[in-house]
mmCIF file of N, CA and C in Angstrom:
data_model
loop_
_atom_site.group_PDB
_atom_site.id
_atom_site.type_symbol
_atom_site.label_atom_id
_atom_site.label_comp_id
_atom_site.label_asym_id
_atom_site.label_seq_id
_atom_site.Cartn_x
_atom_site.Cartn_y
_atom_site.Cartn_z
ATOM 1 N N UNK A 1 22.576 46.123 119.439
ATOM 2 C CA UNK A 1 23.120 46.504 118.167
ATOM 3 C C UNK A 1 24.583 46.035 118.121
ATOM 4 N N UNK A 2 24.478 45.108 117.015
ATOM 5 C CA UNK A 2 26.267 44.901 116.594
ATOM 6 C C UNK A 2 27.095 45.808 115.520
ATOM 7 N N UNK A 3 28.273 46.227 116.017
ATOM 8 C CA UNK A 3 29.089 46.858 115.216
ATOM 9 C C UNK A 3 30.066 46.301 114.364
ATOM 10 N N UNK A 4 30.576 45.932 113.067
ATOM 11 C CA UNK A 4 31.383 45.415 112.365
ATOM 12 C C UNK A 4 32.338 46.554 112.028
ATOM 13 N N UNK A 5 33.505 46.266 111.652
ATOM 14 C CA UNK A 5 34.260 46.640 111.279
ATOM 15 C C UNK A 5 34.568 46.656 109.668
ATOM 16 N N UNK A 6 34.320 47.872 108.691
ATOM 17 C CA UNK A 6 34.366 47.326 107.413
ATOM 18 C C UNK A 6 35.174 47.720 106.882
ATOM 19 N N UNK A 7 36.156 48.161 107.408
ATOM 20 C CA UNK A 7 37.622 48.294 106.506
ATOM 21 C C UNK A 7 38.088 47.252 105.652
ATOM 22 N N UNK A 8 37.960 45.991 106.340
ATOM 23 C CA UNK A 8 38.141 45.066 105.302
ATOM 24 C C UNK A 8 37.398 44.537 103.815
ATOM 25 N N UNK A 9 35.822 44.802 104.197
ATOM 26 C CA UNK A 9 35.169 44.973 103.418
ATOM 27 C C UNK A 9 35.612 46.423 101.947
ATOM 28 N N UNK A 10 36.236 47.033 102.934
ATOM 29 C CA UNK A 10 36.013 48.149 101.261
ATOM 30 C C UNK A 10 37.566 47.865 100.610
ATOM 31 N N UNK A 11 38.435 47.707 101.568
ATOM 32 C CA UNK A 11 40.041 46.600 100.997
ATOM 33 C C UNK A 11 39.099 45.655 99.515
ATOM 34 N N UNK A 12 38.266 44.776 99.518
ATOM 35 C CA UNK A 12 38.180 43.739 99.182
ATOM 36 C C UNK A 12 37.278 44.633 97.883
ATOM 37 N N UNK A 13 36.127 45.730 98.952
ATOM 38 C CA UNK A 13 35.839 45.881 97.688
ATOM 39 C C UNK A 13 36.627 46.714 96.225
ATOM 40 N N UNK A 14 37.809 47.780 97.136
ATOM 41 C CA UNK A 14 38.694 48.219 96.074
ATOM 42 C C UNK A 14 39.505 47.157 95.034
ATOM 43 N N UNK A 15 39.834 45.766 95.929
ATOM 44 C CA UNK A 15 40.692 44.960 95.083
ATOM 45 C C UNK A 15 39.917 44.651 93.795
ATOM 46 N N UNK A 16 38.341 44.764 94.179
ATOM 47 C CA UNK A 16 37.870 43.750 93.167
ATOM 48 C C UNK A 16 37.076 44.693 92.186
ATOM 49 N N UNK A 17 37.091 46.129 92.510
ATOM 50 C CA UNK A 17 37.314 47.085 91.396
ATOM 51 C C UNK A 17 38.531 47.185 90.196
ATOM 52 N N UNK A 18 39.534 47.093 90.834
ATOM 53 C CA UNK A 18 40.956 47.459 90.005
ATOM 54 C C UNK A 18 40.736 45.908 89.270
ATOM 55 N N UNK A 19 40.774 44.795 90.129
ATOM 56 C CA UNK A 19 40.426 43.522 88.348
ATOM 57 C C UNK A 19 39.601 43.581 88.342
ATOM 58 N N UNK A 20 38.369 44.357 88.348
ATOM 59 C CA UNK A 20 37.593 44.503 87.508
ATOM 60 C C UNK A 20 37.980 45.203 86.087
ATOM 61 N N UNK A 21 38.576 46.565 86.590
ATOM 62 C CA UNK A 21 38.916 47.567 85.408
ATOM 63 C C UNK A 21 40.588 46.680 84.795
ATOM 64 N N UNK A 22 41.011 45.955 85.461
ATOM 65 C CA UNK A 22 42.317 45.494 84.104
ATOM 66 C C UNK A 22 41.265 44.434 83.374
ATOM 67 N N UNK A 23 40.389 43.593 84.286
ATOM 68 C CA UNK A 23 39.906 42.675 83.203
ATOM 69 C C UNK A 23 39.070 43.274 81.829
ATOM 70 N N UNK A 24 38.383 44.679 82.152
ATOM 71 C CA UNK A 24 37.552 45.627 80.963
ATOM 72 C C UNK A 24 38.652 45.594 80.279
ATOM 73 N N UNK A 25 39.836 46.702 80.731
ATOM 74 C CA UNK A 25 40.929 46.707 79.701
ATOM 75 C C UNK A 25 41.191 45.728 78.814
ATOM 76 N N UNK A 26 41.252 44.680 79.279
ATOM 77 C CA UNK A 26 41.492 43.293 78.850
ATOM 78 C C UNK A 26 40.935 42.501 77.653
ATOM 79 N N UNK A 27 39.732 43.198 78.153
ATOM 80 C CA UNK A 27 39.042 42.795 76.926
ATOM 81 C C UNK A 27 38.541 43.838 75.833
ATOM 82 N N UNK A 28 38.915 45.092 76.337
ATOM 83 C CA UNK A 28 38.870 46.292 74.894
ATOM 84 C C UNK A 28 40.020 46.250 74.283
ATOM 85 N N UNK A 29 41.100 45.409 74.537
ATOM 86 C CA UNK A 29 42.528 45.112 73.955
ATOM 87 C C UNK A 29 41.454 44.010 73.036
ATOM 88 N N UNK A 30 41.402 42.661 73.398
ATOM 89 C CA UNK A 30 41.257 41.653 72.494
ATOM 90 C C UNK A 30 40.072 42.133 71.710
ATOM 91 N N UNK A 31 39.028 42.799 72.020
ATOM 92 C CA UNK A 31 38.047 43.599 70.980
ATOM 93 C C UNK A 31 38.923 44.056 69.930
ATOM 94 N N UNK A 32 39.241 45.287 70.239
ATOM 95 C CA UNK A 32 40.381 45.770 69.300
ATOM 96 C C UNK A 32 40.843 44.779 68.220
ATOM 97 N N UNK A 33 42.094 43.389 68.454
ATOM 98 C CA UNK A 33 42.616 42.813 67.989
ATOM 99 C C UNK A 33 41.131 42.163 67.280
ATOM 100 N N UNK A 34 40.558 41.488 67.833
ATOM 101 C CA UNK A 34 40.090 40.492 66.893
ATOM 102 C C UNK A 34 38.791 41.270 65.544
ATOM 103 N N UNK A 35 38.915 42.873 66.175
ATOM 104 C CA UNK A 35 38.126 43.599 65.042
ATOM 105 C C UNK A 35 38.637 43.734 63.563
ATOM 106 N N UNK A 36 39.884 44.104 64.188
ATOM 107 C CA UNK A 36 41.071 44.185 63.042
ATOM 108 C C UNK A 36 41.597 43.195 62.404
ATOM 109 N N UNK A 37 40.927 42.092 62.380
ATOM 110 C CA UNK A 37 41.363 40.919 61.604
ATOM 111 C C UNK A 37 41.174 40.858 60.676
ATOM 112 N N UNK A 38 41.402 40.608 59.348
ATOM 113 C CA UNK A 38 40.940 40.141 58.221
ATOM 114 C C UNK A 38 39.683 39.228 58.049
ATOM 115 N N UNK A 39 39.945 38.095 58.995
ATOM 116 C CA UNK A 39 38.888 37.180 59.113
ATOM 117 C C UNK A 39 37.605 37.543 59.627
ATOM 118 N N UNK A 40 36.119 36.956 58.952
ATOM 119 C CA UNK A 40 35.253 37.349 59.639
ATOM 120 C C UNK A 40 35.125 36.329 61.319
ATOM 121 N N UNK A 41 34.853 36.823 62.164
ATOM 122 C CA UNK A 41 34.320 36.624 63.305
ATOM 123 C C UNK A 41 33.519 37.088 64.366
ATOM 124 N N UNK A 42 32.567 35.530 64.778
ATOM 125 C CA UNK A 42 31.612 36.022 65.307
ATOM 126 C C UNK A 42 31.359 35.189 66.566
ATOM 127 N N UNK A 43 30.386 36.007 67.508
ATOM 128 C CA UNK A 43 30.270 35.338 69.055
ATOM 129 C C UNK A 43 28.836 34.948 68.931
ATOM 130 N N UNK A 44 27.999 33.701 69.354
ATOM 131 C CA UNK A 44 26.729 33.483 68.845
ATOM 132 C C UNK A 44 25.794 33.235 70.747
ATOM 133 N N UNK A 45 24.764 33.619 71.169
ATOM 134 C CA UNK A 45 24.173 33.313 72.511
ATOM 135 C C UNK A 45 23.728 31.673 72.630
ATOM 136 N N UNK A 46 23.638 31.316 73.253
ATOM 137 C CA UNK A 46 23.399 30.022 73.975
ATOM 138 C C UNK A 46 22.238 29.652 72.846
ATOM 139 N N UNK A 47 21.356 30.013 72.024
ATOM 140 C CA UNK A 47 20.036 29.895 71.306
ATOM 141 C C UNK A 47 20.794 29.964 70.120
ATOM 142 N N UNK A 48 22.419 30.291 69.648
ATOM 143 C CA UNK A 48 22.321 30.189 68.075
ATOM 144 C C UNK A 48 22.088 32.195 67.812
ATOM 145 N N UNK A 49 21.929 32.830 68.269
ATOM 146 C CA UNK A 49 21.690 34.077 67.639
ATOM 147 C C UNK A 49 23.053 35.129 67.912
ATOM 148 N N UNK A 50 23.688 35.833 66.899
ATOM 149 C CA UNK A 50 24.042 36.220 66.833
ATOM 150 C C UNK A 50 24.373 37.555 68.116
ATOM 151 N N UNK A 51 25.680 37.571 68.679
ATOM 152 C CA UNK A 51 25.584 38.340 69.508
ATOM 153 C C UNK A 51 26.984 39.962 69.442
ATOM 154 N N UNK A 52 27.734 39.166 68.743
ATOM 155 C CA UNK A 52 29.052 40.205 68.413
ATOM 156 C C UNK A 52 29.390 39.366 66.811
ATOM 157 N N UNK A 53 29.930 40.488 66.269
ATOM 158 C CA UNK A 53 30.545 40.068 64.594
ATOM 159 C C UNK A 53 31.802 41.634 64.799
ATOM 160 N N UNK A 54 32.552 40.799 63.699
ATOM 161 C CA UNK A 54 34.152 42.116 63.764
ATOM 162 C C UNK A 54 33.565 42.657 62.126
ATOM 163 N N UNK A 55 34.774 43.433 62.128
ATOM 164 C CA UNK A 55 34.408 44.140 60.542
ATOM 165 C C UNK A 55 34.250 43.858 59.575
ATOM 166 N N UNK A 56 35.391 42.408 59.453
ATOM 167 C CA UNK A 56 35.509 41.349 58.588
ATOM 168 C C UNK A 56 33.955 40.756 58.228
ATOM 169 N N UNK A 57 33.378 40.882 59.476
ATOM 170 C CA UNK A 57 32.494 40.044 59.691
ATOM 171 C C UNK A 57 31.188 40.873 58.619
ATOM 172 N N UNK A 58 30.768 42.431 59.034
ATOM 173 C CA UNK A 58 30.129 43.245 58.504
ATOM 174 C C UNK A 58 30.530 43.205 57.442
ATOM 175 N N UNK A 59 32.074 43.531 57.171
ATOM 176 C CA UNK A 59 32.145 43.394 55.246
ATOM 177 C C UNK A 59 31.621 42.415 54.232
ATOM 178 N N UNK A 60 31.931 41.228 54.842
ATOM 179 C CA UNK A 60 31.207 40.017 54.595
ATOM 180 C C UNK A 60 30.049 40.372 54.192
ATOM 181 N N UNK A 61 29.009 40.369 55.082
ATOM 182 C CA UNK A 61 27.166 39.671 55.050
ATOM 183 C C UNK A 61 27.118 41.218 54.392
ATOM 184 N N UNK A 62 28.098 42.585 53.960
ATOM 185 C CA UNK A 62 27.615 43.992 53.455
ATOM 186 C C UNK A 62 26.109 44.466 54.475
ATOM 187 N N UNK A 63 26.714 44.097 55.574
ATOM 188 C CA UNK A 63 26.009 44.949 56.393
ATOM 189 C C UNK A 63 26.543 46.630 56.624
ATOM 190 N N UNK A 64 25.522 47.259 57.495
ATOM 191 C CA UNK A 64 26.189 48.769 57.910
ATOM 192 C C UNK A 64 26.853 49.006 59.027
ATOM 193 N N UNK A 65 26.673 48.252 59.987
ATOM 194 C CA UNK A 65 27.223 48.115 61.379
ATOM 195 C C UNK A 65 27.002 47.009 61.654
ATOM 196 N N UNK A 66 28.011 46.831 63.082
ATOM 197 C CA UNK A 66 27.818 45.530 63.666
ATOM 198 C C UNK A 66 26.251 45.199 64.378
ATOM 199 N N UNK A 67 25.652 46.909 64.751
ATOM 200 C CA UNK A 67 24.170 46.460 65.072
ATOM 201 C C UNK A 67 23.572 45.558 63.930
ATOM 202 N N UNK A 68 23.527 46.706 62.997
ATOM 203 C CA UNK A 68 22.692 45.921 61.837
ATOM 204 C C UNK A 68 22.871 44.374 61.545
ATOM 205 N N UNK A 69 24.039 43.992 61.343
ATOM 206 C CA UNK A 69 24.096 42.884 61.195
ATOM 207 C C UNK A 69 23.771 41.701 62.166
ATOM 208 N N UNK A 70 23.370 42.530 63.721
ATOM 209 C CA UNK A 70 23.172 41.547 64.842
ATOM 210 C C UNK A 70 21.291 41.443 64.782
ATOM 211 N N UNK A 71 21.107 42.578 64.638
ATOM 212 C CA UNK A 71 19.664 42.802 64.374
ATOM 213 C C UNK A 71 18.654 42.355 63.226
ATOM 214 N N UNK A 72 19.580 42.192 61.934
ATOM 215 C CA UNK A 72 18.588 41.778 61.158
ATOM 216 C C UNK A 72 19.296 40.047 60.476
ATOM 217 N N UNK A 73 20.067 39.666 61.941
ATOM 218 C CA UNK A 73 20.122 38.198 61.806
ATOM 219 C C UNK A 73 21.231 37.657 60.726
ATOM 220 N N UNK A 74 21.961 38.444 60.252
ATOM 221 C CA UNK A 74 23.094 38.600 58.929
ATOM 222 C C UNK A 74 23.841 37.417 58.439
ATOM 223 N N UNK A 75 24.240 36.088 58.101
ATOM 224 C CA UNK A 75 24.662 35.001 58.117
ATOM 225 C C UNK A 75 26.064 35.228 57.301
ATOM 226 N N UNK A 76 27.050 34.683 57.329
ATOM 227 C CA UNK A 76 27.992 34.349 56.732
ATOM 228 C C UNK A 76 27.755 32.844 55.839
ATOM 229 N N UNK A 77 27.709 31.617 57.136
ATOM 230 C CA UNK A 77 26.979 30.559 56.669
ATOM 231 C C UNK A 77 25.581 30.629 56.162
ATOM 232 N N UNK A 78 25.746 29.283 55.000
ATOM 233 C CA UNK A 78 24.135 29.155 54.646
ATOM 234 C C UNK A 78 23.694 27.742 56.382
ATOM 235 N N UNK A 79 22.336 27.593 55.871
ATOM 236 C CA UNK A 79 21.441 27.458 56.974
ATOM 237 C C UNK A 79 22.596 25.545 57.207
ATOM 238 N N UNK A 80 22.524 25.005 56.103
ATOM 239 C CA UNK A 80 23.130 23.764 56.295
ATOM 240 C C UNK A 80 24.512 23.647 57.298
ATOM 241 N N UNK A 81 25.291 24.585 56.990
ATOM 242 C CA UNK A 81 26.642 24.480 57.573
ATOM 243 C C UNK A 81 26.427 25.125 59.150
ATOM 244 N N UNK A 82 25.669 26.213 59.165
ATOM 245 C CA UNK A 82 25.287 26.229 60.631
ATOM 246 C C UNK A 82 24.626 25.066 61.270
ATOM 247 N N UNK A 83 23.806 24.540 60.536
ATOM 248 C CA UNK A 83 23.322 23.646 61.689
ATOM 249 C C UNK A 83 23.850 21.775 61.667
ATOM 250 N N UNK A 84 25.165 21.871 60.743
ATOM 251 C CA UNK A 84 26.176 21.040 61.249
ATOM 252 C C UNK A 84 27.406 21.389 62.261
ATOM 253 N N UNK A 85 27.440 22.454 62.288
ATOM 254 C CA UNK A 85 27.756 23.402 63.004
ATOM 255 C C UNK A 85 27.263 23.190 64.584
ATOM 256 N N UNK A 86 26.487 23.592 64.772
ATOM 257 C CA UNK A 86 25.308 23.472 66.017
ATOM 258 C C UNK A 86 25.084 21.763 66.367
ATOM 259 N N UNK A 87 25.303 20.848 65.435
ATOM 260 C CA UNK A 87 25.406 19.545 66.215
ATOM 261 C C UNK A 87 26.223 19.323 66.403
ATOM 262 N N UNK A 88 27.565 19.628 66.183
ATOM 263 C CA UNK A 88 28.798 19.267 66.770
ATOM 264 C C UNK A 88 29.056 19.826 68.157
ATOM 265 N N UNK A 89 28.599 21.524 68.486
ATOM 266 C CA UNK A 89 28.816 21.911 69.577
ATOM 267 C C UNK A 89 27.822 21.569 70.745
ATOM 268 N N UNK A 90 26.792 20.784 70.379
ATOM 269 C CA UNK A 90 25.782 20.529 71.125
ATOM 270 C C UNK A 90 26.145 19.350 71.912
ATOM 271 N N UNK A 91 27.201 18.688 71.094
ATOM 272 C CA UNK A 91 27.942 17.613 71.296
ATOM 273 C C UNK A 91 29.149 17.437 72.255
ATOM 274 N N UNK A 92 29.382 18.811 72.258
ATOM 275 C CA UNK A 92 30.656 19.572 73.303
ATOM 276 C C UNK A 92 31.657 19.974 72.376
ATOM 277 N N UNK A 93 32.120 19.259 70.811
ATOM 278 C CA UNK A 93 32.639 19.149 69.930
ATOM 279 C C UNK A 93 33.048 20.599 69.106
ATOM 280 N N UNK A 94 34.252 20.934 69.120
ATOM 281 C CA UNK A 94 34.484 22.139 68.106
ATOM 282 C C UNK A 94 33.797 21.502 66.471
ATOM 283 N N UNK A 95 33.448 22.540 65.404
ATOM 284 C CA UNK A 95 32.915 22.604 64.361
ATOM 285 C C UNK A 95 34.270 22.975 63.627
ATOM 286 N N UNK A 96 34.645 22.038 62.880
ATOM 287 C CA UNK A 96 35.982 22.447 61.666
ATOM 288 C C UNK A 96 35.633 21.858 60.426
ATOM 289 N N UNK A 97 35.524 22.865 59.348
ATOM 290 C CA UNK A 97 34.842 22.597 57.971
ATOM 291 C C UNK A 97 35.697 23.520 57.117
ATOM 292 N N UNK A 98 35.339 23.525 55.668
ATOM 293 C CA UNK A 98 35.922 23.757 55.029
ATOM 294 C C UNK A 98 34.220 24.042 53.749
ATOM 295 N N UNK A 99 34.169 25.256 54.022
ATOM 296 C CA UNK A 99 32.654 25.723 53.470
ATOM 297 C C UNK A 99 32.600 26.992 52.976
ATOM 298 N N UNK A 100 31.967 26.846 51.710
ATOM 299 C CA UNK A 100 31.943 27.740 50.657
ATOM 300 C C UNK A 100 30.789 28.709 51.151
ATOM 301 N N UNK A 101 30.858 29.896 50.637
ATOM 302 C CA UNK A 101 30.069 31.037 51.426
ATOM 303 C C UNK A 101 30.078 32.458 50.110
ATOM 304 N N UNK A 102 29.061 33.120 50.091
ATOM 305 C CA UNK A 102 28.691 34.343 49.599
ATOM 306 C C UNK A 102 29.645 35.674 50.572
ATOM 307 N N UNK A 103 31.069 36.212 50.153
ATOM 308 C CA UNK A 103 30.967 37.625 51.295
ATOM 309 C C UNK A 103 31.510 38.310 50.158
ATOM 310 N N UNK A 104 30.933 39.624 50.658
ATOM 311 C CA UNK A 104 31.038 40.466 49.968
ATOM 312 C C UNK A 104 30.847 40.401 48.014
ATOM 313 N N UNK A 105 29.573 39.520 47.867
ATOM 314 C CA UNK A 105 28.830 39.348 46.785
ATOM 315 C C UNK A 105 29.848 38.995 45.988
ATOM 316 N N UNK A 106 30.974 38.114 46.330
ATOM 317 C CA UNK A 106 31.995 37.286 45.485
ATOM 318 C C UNK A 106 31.817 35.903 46.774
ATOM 319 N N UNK A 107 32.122 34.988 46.051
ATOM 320 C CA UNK A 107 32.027 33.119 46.470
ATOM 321 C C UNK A 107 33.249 33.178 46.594
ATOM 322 N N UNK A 108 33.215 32.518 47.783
ATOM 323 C CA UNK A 108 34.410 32.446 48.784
ATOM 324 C C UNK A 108 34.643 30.868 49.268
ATOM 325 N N UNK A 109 35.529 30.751 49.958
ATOM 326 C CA UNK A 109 35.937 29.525 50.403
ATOM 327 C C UNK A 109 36.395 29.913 51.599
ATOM 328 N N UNK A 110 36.219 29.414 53.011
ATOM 329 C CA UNK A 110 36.357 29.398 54.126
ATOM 330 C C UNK A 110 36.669 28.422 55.190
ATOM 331 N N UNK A 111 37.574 28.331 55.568
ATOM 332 C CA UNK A 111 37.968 27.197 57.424
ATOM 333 C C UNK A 111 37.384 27.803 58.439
ATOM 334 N N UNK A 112 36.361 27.060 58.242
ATOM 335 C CA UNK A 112 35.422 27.131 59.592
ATOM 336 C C UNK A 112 35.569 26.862 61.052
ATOM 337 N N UNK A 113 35.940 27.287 61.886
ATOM 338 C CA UNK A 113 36.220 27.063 63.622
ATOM 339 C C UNK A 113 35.120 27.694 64.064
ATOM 340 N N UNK A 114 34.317 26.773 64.700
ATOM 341 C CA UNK A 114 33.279 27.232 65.726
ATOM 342 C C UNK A 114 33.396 26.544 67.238
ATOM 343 N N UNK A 115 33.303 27.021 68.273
ATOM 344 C CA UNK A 115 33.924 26.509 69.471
ATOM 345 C C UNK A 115 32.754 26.585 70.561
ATOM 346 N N UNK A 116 32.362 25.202 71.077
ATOM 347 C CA UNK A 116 31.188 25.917 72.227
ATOM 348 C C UNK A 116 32.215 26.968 73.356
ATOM 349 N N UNK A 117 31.025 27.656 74.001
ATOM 350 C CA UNK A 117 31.444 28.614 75.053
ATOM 351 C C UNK A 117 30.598 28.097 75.989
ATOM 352 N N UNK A 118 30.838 28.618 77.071
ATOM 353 C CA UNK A 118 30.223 28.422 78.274
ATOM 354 C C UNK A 118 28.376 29.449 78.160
ATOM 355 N N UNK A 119 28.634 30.248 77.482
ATOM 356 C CA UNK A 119 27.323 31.037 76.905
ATOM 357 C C UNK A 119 27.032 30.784 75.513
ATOM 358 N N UNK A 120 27.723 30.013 74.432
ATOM 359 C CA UNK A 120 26.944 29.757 73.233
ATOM 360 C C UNK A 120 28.684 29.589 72.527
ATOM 361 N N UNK A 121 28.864 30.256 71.782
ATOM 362 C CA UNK A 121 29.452 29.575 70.520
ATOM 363 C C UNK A 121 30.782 31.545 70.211
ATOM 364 N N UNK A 122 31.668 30.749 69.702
ATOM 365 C CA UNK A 122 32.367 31.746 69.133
ATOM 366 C C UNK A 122 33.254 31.201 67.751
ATOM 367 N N UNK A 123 33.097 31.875 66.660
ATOM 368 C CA UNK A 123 33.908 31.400 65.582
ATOM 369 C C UNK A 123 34.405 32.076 64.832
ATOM 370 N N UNK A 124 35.356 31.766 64.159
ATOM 371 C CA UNK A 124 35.781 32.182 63.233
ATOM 372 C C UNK A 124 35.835 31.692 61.408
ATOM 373 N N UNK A 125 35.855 32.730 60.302
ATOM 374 C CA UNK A 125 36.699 31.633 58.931
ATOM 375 C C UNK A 125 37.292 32.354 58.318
ATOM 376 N N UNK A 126 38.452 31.537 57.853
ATOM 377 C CA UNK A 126 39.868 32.038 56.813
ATOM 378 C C UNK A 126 39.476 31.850 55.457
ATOM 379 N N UNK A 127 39.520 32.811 54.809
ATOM 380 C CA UNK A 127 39.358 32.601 54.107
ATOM 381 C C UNK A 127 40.353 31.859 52.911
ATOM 382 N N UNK A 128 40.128 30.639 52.358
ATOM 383 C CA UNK A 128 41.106 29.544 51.758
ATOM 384 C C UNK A 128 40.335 29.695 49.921
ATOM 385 N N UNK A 129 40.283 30.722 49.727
ATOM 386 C CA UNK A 129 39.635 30.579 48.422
ATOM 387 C C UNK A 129 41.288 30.672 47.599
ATOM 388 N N UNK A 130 42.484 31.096 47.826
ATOM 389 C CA UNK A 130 43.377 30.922 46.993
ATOM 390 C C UNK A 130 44.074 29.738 46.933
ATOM 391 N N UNK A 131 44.122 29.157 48.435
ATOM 392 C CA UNK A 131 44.660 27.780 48.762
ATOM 393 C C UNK A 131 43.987 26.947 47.732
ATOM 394 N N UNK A 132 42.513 27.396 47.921
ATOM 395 C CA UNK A 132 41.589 26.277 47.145
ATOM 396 C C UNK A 132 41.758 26.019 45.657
ATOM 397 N N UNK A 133 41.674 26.961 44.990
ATOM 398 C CA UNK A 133 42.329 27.814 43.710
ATOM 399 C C UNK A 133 43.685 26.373 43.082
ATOM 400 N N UNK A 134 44.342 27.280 44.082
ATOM 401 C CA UNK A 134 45.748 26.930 43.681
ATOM 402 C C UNK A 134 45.925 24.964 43.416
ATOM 403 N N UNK A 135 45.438 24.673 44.887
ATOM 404 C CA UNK A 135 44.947 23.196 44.919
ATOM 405 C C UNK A 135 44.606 22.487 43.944
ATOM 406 N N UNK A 136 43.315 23.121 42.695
ATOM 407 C CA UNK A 136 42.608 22.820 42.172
ATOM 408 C C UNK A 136 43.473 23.213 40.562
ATOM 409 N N UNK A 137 44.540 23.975 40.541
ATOM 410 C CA UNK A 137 45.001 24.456 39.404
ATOM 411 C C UNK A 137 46.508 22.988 39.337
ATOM 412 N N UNK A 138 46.940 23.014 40.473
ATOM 413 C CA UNK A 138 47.899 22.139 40.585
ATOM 414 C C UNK A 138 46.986 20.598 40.126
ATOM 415 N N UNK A 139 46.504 20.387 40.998
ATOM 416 C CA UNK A 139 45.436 18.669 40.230
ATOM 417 C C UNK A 139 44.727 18.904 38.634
ATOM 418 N N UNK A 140 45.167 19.924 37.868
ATOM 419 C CA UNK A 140 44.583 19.671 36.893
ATOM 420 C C UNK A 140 46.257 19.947 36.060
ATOM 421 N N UNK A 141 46.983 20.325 36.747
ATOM 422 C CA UNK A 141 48.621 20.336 35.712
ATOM 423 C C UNK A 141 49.117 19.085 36.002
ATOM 424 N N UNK A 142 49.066 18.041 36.830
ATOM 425 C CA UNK A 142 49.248 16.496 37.329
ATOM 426 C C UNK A 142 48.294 15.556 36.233
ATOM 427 N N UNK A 143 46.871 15.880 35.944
ATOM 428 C CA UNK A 143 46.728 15.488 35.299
ATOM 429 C C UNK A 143 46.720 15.544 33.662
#
């Protein structure tokens, strides 16, 4: 019978408790922040399906929760812009558009950032419906 010594072992395993718990912290901080955004955003799984959305995100698609909206598949985008979307990141390629969208049962205008992840996709959109507006009010006082 061999005897080890595992003091070092539980050293290593305490270290890698404590970053464990700052990295949780870590990320119930950036939860937090990116809930509270204005913008909708969302985290998508390696398949395209919806896996996290912020409030922005629920106000949007007028879902009830972030379950609901993960569960019954909730879109911001229509089917086209996702799946130009999905060939760019398939590509390795961030997705940057400028795409009109239904939230909160008023037509919107949105800057689209979708980013591959190492597990699927995370994005965000701003909404540019006044930029757009304004854009469109200025090219018609020019002409």
């Amino acid at each position: 019978m061999r005897l080890r010594d595992a003091r070092g072992l539980r050293k290593e395993l305490n270290e890698l408790k404590i970053r464990h718990q700052d990295m949780q912290s870590d990320m119930t901080s950036l939860r937090t922040l990116i809930d509270s955004l204005p913008s909708p955003v969302w985290v998508r799984d390696g398949k395209g399906a919806l896996q996290f959305v912020n409030a922005a995100y629920i106000k949007a698609v007028e879902a009830k929760s972030e379950t609901d909206a993960i569960e019954r598949g909730l879109e911001l985008l229509d089917r086209a812009a996702r799946e130009e979307s999905a060939r760019a990141r398939s590509s390795g390629n961030a997705f940057v558009g400028r795409i009109p969208a239904v939230a909160a049962g008023a037509r919107r205008i949105f800057d689209v950032l979708e980013v591959p992840t190492t597990r699927g996709s995370a994005g965000v959109g701003i909404d540019a419906t006044e930029v757009e507006s304004m854009r469109s009010e200025v090219a018609r006082m020019i002409d």
